[in-house]
Each structure stands twice: as structure tokens, then as C-alpha cells.
XYZ file of C-alpha atoms in Angstrom:
338
model
C -0.002 0.087 0.006
C 2.834 2.375 0.878
C 4.483 1.644 -2.529
C 1.213 2.407 -4.338
C 0.763 5.693 -2.425
C 4.285 6.598 -3.301
C 3.799 5.977 -6.947
C 0.599 7.921 -6.949
C 2.348 10.822 -5.227
C 5.046 10.845 -7.889
C 2.430 10.827 -10.660
C 0.561 13.650 -9.063
C 3.701 15.603 -8.644
C 4.754 15.128 -12.242
C 1.356 16.187 -13.481
C 1.491 19.285 -11.325
C 4.915 20.156 -12.620
C 3.804 19.752 -16.170
C 0.749 21.965 -15.624
C 2.903 24.663 -14.100
C 5.440 24.403 -16.924
C 2.575 24.665 -19.522
C 1.165 27.863 -17.814
C 4.697 29.367 -17.723
C 4.997 28.958 -21.491
C 1.925 31.134 -21.936
C 2.538 33.672 -19.141
C 5.493 34.570 -16.982
C 4.784 33.455 -13.367
C 5.086 35.391 -10.174
C 5.695 33.486 -6.912
C 4.403 34.615 -3.493
C 6.512 33.361 -0.635
C 4.915 32.498 2.711
C 6.994 32.796 5.885
C 5.885 32.505 9.506
C 8.828 32.919 11.859
C 12.487 34.053 11.736
C 13.896 32.458 14.799
C 16.638 29.988 15.809
C 14.455 27.306 17.341
C 15.538 24.127 19.020
C 11.936 22.700 18.940
C 9.788 23.380 15.932
C 7.303 20.585 15.329
C 5.108 22.687 12.999
C 8.237 23.649 10.939
C 7.425 27.353 10.972
C 10.804 28.778 11.934
C 13.402 29.879 9.469
C 16.745 30.418 11.116
C 18.295 33.914 11.164
C 21.205 32.797 8.958
C 19.046 30.961 6.393
C 16.604 33.894 6.157
C 19.391 36.320 5.606
C 20.865 34.186 2.764
C 17.424 33.739 1.231
C 16.666 37.444 1.196
C 20.183 38.224 -0.327
C 19.523 35.664 -3.048
C 16.114 37.046 -3.828
C 17.489 40.586 -4.118
C 20.254 39.525 -6.373
C 18.419 37.089 -8.661
C 14.730 38.139 -8.702
C 12.407 41.120 -9.164
C 11.081 41.438 -5.627
C 7.853 43.428 -5.739
C 6.223 45.675 -3.180
C 2.664 44.918 -2.124
C 1.437 47.784 -4.269
C 3.360 46.650 -7.372
C 2.099 43.114 -7.027
C -1.449 44.196 -6.294
C -1.514 46.702 -9.236
C -0.318 44.120 -11.678
C -2.740 41.436 -10.655
C -5.786 43.701 -10.353
C -5.122 44.949 -13.900
C -4.731 41.320 -15.134
C -1.377 42.492 -16.511
C 1.669 40.268 -17.124
C 4.279 40.044 -14.340
C 7.862 40.880 -15.068
C 10.127 37.916 -15.374
C 11.288 36.512 -12.007
C 8.648 38.391 -9.889
C 8.470 37.626 -6.214
C 6.324 38.840 -3.378
C 7.277 38.202 0.251
C 4.579 37.533 2.958
C 4.539 36.525 6.582
C 1.565 35.015 8.386
C 0.391 35.260 12.005
C 2.239 38.325 13.513
C 5.015 36.747 15.688
C 7.232 39.183 17.496
C 10.355 37.860 15.752
C 8.850 39.213 12.546
C 9.578 42.699 14.044
C 12.796 41.750 15.837
C 14.519 39.541 13.268
C 12.845 39.652 9.846
C 12.216 43.414 9.545
C 15.869 44.548 9.907
C 16.957 42.064 7.212
C 14.315 43.368 4.879
C 15.232 46.992 5.608
C 18.903 46.278 5.179
C 18.182 44.853 1.680
C 15.704 47.470 0.606
C 12.981 44.906 0.219
C 9.347 44.803 1.495
C 7.034 42.160 2.854
C 3.278 41.964 3.846
C 2.897 40.915 7.483
C -0.498 39.315 8.045
C -1.372 39.656 11.741
C -3.999 37.844 13.800
C -5.068 40.255 16.494
C -6.512 38.359 19.524
C -3.096 38.085 21.287
C -1.673 41.478 20.519
C -0.310 42.939 23.845
C -0.776 39.601 25.582
C 1.639 36.834 26.583
C -0.793 34.145 25.213
C 0.378 31.884 22.438
C -1.279 30.282 19.478
C -2.678 26.920 20.546
C -0.095 24.998 18.491
C 2.842 26.732 20.116
C 1.465 26.131 23.612
C 0.502 22.526 22.736
C 4.114 21.897 21.688
C 5.288 23.311 24.983
C 2.877 21.156 26.881
C 4.164 18.098 25.121
C 7.634 19.114 26.078
C 6.524 19.351 29.678
C 4.798 16.027 29.444
C 7.994 14.339 28.288
C 10.055 16.099 30.957
C 7.852 14.922 33.846
C 7.514 11.379 32.374
C 3.770 11.363 31.974
C 2.705 8.165 30.048
C -0.986 8.862 29.489
C -3.819 11.211 30.462
C -7.616 11.317 30.322
C -9.592 14.570 29.675
C -13.289 14.742 30.067
C -14.564 17.530 27.865
C -17.993 18.239 26.434
C -19.396 14.985 27.958
C -16.764 12.793 26.186
C -13.684 11.284 27.758
C -10.555 11.522 25.701
C -7.468 9.363 26.337
C -3.962 10.277 25.085
C -0.923 8.138 25.307
C 2.756 9.229 25.536
C 4.527 5.947 26.341
C 6.458 5.862 23.080
C 7.537 8.385 20.444
C 4.986 7.103 18.040
C 2.115 7.324 20.568
C 3.143 10.837 21.591
C 3.230 11.978 18.050
C -0.161 10.439 17.356
C -1.613 12.163 20.396
C -0.219 15.547 19.355
C -1.722 15.216 15.914
C -5.115 14.173 17.317
C -5.255 17.066 19.732
C -3.900 19.477 17.033
C -6.638 18.621 14.592
C -9.398 18.685 17.204
C -8.342 22.136 18.355
C -7.734 23.504 14.822
C -11.297 22.895 13.774
C -12.891 23.970 16.942
C -14.371 27.468 17.565
C -12.265 29.808 19.750
C -14.235 29.384 23.060
C -14.213 25.546 22.686
C -10.473 25.607 21.944
C -9.645 27.914 24.930
C -11.725 25.753 27.327
C -9.943 22.557 26.179
C -6.531 24.165 26.556
C -7.376 25.328 30.094
C -8.358 21.689 31.051
C -5.217 20.296 29.449
C -2.966 22.679 31.326
C -4.662 21.727 34.647
C -4.482 17.965 33.999
C -0.783 17.914 33.178
C 0.320 20.737 35.496
C 1.557 23.171 32.871
C 2.084 26.785 33.515
C 3.182 29.086 30.643
C 4.798 31.630 33.020
C 7.271 28.915 34.013
C 7.968 27.677 30.505
C 11.372 28.098 28.918
C 12.265 31.463 27.395
C 12.109 30.010 23.827
C 8.470 29.001 24.338
C 7.508 32.481 25.688
C 9.298 34.067 22.716
C 6.565 32.748 20.435
C 4.304 35.686 21.471
C 2.740 38.151 19.133
C 3.860 41.695 18.349
C 2.717 44.389 20.632
C 0.716 47.380 19.473
C 3.821 49.562 19.693
C 5.809 47.107 17.650
C 3.076 46.837 15.026
C 2.810 50.670 14.812
C 6.562 51.018 14.380
C 6.669 48.216 11.781
C 3.857 49.911 9.837
C 5.961 53.037 9.634
C 8.856 51.168 7.874
C 9.058 51.061 4.015
C 9.883 47.418 4.394
C 6.585 46.441 5.785
C 2.861 46.467 4.879
C 0.429 45.241 7.531
C -2.290 42.770 6.483
C -5.315 41.265 8.352
C -5.386 37.541 9.339
C -8.580 37.356 11.373
C -8.970 38.022 15.110
C -9.019 34.417 16.440
C -6.990 32.532 13.755
C -9.706 29.910 13.320
C -10.346 28.190 9.995
C -13.078 30.333 8.527
C -14.844 27.222 7.285
C -15.730 26.317 10.833
C -17.956 29.558 10.991
C -21.101 30.734 9.356
C -21.223 33.880 7.316
C -21.893 36.233 10.279
C -19.153 34.779 12.487
C -16.699 34.984 9.568
C -17.633 38.564 8.934
C -17.028 39.472 12.569
C -13.707 37.579 12.749
C -12.425 39.259 9.584
C -13.730 42.676 10.113
C -12.630 42.816 13.703
C -8.995 42.103 12.853
C -9.111 44.744 10.092
C -10.555 47.435 12.397
C -8.071 46.581 15.258
C -5.096 46.859 12.898
C -6.366 50.132 11.344
C -6.734 51.676 14.771
C -3.216 50.632 15.770
C -1.516 51.746 12.574
C -3.716 54.608 11.528
C -3.610 53.170 8.039
C -6.129 51.407 5.734
C -5.589 47.563 5.733
C -5.864 46.444 2.176
C -4.649 42.855 2.205
C -5.846 39.665 3.911
C -4.674 36.081 4.303
C -6.884 33.135 5.297
C -5.877 31.369 8.530
C -4.183 28.064 7.672
C -5.229 28.863 4.168
C -5.763 25.455 2.506
C -8.926 24.999 0.340
C -10.675 23.236 3.330
C -9.900 26.125 5.651
C -12.126 28.738 3.981
C -15.121 28.852 1.673
C -17.081 30.970 -0.796
C -18.466 33.088 2.107
C -14.845 33.890 3.087
C -14.122 35.229 -0.364
C -17.374 37.126 -0.619
C -16.595 38.844 2.770
C -13.175 39.778 1.658
C -14.757 41.589 -1.418
C -17.400 43.195 0.739
C -14.779 44.605 3.179
C -12.805 46.125 0.347
C -9.680 44.095 0.498
C -7.567 44.478 -2.737
C -6.271 40.950 -2.377
C -6.692 37.827 -0.265
C -3.993 35.161 0.047
C -4.405 31.378 0.458
C -1.879 28.704 1.326
C -1.863 26.205 -1.555
C 1.176 25.470 -3.750
C 1.035 27.225 -7.038
C 2.411 30.267 -8.919
C 0.533 33.402 -9.950
C -0.477 34.512 -13.489
C -2.363 37.368 -14.760
C -5.554 35.196 -14.601
C -5.084 34.281 -10.960
C -8.176 34.896 -8.654
C -7.181 37.972 -6.600
C -9.188 36.641 -3.681
C -7.415 33.214 -3.674
C -3.760 34.048 -4.381
C -1.575 30.987 -3.980
C 1.743 30.949 -2.044
C 4.810 28.800 -1.599
C 5.400 27.922 2.038
C 9.105 28.439 2.989
C 10.749 26.052 5.443
C 14.078 26.283 7.127
C 16.017 25.571 3.962
C 19.638 26.228 3.269
C 20.251 28.379 0.259
C 20.773 25.393 -2.255
C 17.437 23.845 -1.342
C 15.767 27.329 -1.536
C 17.178 27.932 -5.049
C 15.961 24.481 -6.179
C 12.431 25.137 -4.926
C 12.190 28.455 -6.664
C 13.714 27.043 -9.888
C 10.716 24.593 -10.079
C 8.253 27.452 -10.222
C 10.035 29.536 -12.796
C 10.916 26.663 -15.190
C 9.848 27.168 -18.759
């Protein structure tokens, strides 16, 4: 079965590459890069962190070899359905981590480049973390204290999670992560509160690296918005997959983040990215709301390049991992092949 899946994966990959190649023959592509964090992390199960050294090398390479567009240049080209210049790149960041301000922004400023920083707003000016960052820290705590299993009764159901082997622990992590990801904010917060209590975890006592995963403050966001290297974009208030919500809840979550960021920065917020961003994480209502709220562009998180016919409310992006420069070059070459 594994061999069959591997063969099917190779076939799908080859078909996707052929489709991208064919489109590139007709129209020069642009690629939107998606980063999350620039941080030298020792524990990164979600693979969101790019090290400071790798990020610096990647940005220097982009500046040297590509046409890195500002948000305005990219938006103007796509909204006019015009052709992108050869080698066009747009840099984006999702979530609003503090290291975007502390580590990424100075590198962009030093190289004269710009990025859009999409920021979820619920944890601005708070020490609270995104659920996946706290969940990772809790699992580190569980390993440290030698907990082998735990039971949580929640919503009338008893959940059992095992940690007596690396495989069991990884399976438990993935189960909890998916349950929390597709829960609404209040349900997610209540579950995390119970999980902390059951395993005796206190964020205030967590290692510094864990607590460094906090969001930017209002002051940091304001200062970032004043830099020519940054444009602030909205990313909802609660960072919940919008497909979990009905129309009215989606509208509130999106518009609230837009309003908070406009109040902090004193600027209009013209760009949006869908939390998580895969095609199962938002729906047609999400797209309609982005149009209604006047966003120029909305960005997804599925693997493809942009062309003049790309839907400006479903702009695809290439997720960047902690790649050294040779791997980074290779990944980009696959998009620009023609």
C-alpha cells in the first residue's frame, strides 16, 4: 500500500509540474513566498521557523536574482490582469509573531525589500500563544515529567491520550492539534485550560524560547507599519479556519481584525490572508466577505504560482521552510521553469 501511495504521489507531482510548466510557457509567473517565523528554534514541530542565517541568505539571493515586488506593485499588476515581469516575487509573513519585528524586519530593511505581514489580532499585547505553540510546549513538559497517559473529560466525552512511546506521543499530538484547529475559539480555549490543569503546565514557568513565540505588541506593529519594508495585513482575530464559521461569524472575525489593525497603525488595511489557508480552511463566504470589506487581495496557502488570470481573492503561495540556500534555489527554480 505504501508503494502504491508513493507511486501515486510521484504521478501527481509530475502532473502538477507539467501543468505549471505549460502555464509558464503562456505567461511569466510570479511567486508569493509565505514565511511565519524567523527564529533560531530548538523545537519546531510545525516547521514554521526559518533560522536567522538561512533567512538572511534567502533574502540576499532574492534581491540578487529576482524582481522582488512591493505589495502595491504586485497588487496593481494582478488587479489589472497584466503580465508580471520575469522573476517576480512577493514576500509575505503570516500570524504576527514578535520575531517578525525583531528579526525579519531589519533584514528586509537592510536589503531594501518589502513584505506583507498578516497579523492575527486576539493576542496582541498579551503573553498568550497560538494553540499549536502552547501545545508543543505542553508536550515538552509531558516528556520532562515522564507522563505516560492522560484522560480529559470534555463536552461530555472522555478523551485518552498516550505518551509511552515516540509514536504514541506523535499520534496524540496530531489528534489534539486537529481537534483544536477545527474547533471554535471558546471551545479551543476551554480545552486548553483543562489540558494545562490535567498535566500541570504553567506558561509563566515555560522556557524562554516557548514564551518568545508571542505576538507583536501594538507599539511594535505601529513601528513596523512606519517602515518602508513592511505592509500590515489582516489575518482574522481568532486565527480559526473560517470554514468552521457561518457567514456572520466569519464577517465578525475578519472585520474585527481589520478594524483593530487600522486603529493601531492609523492606516487602511488592504490585504488579507486566510488562517491556515488550504482549500478546506475557508469557503465561498470567506471570499465574498473579503470583497465586501474592500480588500484588494486575499491570500491562500496552496502550492502554485501566480499568473495574470489568478483569482485575486485566492492568491496561492509557496510555504518556505528552514531551507539552506541550495534547497531554496531548487524550490524556486521549479516554479520559474519554462
